[in-house]
Every structure is written in C-alpha cells, then in structure tokens.
Short mmCIF file of C-alpha atoms and ligand atoms in Angstrom, two decimals:
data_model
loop_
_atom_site.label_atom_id
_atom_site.label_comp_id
_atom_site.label_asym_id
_atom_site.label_seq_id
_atom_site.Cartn_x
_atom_site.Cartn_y
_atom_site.Cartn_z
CA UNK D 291 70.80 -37.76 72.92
CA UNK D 292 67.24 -39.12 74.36
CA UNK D 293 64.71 -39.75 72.73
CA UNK D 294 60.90 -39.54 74.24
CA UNK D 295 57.93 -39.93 74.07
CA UNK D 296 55.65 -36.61 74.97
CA UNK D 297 52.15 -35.57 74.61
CA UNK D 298 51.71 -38.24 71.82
CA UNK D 299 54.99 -36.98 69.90
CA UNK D 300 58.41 -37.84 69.64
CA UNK D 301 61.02 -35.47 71.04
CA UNK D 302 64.72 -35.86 71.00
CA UNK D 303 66.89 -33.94 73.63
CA UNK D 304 70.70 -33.77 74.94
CA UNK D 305 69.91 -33.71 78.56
CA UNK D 306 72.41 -35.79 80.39
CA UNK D 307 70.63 -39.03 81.72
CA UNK D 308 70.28 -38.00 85.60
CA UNK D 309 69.00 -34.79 85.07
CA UNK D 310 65.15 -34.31 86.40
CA UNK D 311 62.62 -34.95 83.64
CA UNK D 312 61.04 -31.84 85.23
CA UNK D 313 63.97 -29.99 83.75
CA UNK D 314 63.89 -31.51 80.46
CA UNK D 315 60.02 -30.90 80.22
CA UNK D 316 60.84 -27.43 81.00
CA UNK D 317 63.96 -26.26 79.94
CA UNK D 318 64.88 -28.17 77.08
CA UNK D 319 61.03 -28.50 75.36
CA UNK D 320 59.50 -25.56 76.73
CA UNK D 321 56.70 -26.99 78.65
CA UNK D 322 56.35 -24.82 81.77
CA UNK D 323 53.08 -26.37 82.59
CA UNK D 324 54.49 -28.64 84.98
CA UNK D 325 56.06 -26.17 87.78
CA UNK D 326 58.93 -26.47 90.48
CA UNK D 327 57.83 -26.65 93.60
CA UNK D 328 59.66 -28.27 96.73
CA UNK D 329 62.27 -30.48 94.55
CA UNK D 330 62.40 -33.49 96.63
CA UNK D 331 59.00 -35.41 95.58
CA UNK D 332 56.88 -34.04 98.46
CA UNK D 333 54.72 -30.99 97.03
CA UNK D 334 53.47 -32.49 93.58
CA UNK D 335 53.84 -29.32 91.52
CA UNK D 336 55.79 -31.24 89.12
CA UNK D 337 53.28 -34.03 88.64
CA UNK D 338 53.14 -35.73 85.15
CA UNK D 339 51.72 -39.09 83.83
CA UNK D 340 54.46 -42.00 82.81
CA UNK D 341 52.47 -44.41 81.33
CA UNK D 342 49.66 -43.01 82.58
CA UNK D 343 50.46 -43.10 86.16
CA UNK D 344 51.25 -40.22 88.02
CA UNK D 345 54.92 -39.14 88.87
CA UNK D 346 56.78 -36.38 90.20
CA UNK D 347 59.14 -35.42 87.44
CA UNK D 348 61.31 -33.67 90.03
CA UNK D 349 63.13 -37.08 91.29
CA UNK D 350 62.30 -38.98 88.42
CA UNK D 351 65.94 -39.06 86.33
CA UNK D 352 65.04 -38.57 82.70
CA UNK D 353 66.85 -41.97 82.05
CA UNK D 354 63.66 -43.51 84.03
CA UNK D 355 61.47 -42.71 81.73
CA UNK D 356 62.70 -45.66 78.70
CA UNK D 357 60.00 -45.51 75.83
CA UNK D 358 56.91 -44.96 78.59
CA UNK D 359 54.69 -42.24 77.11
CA UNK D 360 54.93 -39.12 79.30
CA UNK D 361 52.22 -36.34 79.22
CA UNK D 362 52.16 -32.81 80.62
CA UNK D 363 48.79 -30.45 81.89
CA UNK D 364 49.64 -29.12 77.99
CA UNK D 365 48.84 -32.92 76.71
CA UNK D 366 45.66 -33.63 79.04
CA UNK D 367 42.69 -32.67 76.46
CA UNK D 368 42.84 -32.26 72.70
CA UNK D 369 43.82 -29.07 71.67
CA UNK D 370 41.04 -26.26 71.85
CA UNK D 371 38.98 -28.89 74.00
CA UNK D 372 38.92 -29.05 77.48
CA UNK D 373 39.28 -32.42 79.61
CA UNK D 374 36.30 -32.87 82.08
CA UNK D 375 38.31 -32.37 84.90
CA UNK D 376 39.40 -28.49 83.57
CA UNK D 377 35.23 -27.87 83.18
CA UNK D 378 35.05 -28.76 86.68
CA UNK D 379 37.74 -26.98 87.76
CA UNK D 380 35.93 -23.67 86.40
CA UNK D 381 32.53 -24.92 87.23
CA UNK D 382 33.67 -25.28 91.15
CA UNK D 383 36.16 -21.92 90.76
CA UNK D 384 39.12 -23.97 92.43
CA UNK D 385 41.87 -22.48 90.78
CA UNK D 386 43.25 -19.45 93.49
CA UNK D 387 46.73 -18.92 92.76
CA UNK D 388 47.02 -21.49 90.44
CA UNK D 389 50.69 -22.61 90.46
CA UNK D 390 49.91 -25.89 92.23
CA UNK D 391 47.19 -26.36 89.50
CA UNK D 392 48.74 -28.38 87.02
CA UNK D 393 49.74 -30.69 89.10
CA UNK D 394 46.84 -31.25 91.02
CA UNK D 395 44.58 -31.75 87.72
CA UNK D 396 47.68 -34.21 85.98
CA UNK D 397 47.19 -36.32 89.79
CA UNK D 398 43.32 -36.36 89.08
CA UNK D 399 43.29 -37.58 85.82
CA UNK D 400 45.58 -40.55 86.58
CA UNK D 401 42.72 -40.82 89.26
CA UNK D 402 39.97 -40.75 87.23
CA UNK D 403 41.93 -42.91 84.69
CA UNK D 404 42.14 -45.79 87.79
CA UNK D 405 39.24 -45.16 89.17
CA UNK D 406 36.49 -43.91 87.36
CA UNK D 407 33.65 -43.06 90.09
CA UNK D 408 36.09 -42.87 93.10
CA UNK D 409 34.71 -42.27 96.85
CA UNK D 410 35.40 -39.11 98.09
CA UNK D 411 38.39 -40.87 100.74
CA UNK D 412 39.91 -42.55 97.55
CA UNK D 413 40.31 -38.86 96.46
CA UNK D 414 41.95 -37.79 99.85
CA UNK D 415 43.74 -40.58 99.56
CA UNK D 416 45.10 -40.66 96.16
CA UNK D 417 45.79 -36.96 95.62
CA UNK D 418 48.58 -35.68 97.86
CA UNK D 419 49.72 -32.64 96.01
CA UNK D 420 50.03 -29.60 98.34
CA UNK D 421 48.20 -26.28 98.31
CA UNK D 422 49.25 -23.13 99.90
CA UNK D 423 46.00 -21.46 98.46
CA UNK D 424 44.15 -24.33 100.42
CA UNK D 425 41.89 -25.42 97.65
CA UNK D 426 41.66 -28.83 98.91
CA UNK D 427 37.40 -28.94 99.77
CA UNK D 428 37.28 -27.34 96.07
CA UNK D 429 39.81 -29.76 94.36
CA UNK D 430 37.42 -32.92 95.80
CA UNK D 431 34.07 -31.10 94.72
CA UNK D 432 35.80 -30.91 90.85
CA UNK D 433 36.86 -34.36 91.01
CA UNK D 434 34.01 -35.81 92.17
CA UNK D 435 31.86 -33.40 89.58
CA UNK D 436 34.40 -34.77 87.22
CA UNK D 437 33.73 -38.60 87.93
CA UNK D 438 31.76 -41.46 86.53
CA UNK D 439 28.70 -40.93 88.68
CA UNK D 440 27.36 -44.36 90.30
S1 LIG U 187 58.53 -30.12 92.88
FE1 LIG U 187 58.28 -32.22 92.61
S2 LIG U 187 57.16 -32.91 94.33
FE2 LIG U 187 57.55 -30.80 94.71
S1 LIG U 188 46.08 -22.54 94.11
FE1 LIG U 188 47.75 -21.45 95.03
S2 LIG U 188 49.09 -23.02 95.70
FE2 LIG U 188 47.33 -24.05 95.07
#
C-alpha cells in the first residue's frame, strides 16, 4: 500500500510501485481528468503538478512521487470556483476538442506559478504539450490574459 498526497488529501492505494501515477490517478482514484495520450512523456496529456512542478504522470513511477503533493486539473481551483487560467480559457474559446485540455491548463499553472507575468517566448517555451486541434495561438492569448500584467 501507498500512501499520497492528492488534491490537498490523503489517499491510500495498492498500486504496485512502478506502475504510472497516470494509472493510479485514473484507475485506482477515479480522476480521469488527466488523460492518456502518447505514453512515453512526449504529448503532455497526462500533465500533473508534483510539488508544484509540472510532470508527465505517464513515465513518472508512482514510487517517484514520496510525500510530494500531487494535484490533478480536478485540484486546480477551489471547488465551484474557477482558477484564472479556466476564465481565460472560456474568455479566448480555446478549448476545441478538449482532450489535450487538462494538460495544457495543469502546464500553465505551474507556469504562472514560476513565472507570474511571463513573455510570450517563455510561454512557447515552457509549454510543450501537443495539440491535434491546433489551439496553440489560443492557448498563449489565455495565458497571457491569465498573467500578472507588467
Ligand atoms: S501521455 Fe504522457 S506525455 Fe503523452
Ligand atoms: S483541443 Fe483537441 S487535441 Fe487539443
């Protein structure tokens, strides 16, 4: 049995120690937020925070993960509330799709987290998830909305 720490509660599972924490997050707590996408760390569907740094949960062994916080698109704002980054994500209609959502709002927030008032090549630069939708020129207006202004 593991023990961790998610979305600012305690969960205990029986996942062997190698397994993905993607597929603890989803399987064995029931938070499909955080989607499978490519498996092999490239896509960032499966992007989650680890002590408030973003990781993809799909190479990240759940024995990796030690006593570090983890939190999940279903942790990012208070419940009922939405985080910043969500309002901008209406306000600049990004979502198409929306699988590679989660994962591309959980990289922005560790962004935003860093960085408060990024530039818009720190964005480009920081946020490598992948989009078959192409909502890239949207996902840097929302950030950028989202930000600290200067
Ligand atoms: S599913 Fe993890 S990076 Fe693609
Ligand atoms: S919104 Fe469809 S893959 Fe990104």
């Amino acid at each position: 049995m593991t023990t961790i720490l998610i979305n600012g509660r305690s969960a205990t599972v029986s996942d062997p120690p190698e397994v993905p924490l993607l597929w603890v997050l989803r399987d064995s707590l029931a938070l499909t937020g955080t989607k499978y996408g490519c498996g092999v760390g490239q896509c960032g569907a499966c992007t989650v925070h680890v002590d408030g740094a973003a990781v993809r949960s799909c190479v990240m062994p759940l024995s990796a993960v030690g006593a570090r916080p983890v939190a999940t698109i279903e942790g990012l704002a208070p419940a009922g509330r939405l985080h910043e980054l969500q309002q901008a994500w209406l306000d600049e209609r990004v979502s198409q799709c929306g699988y590679c959502q989660p994962g591309m709002l959980m990289s922005a927030a560790a962004l935003l987290a860093r960085v408060p008032s990024p530039s818009e090549t720190q964005v480009r630069e920081s946020i490598t998830n992948l989009c078959r939708c192409g909502t890239y020129p949207r996902v840097l207006r929302a950030v950028l909305r989202a930000a600290v202004q200067p």
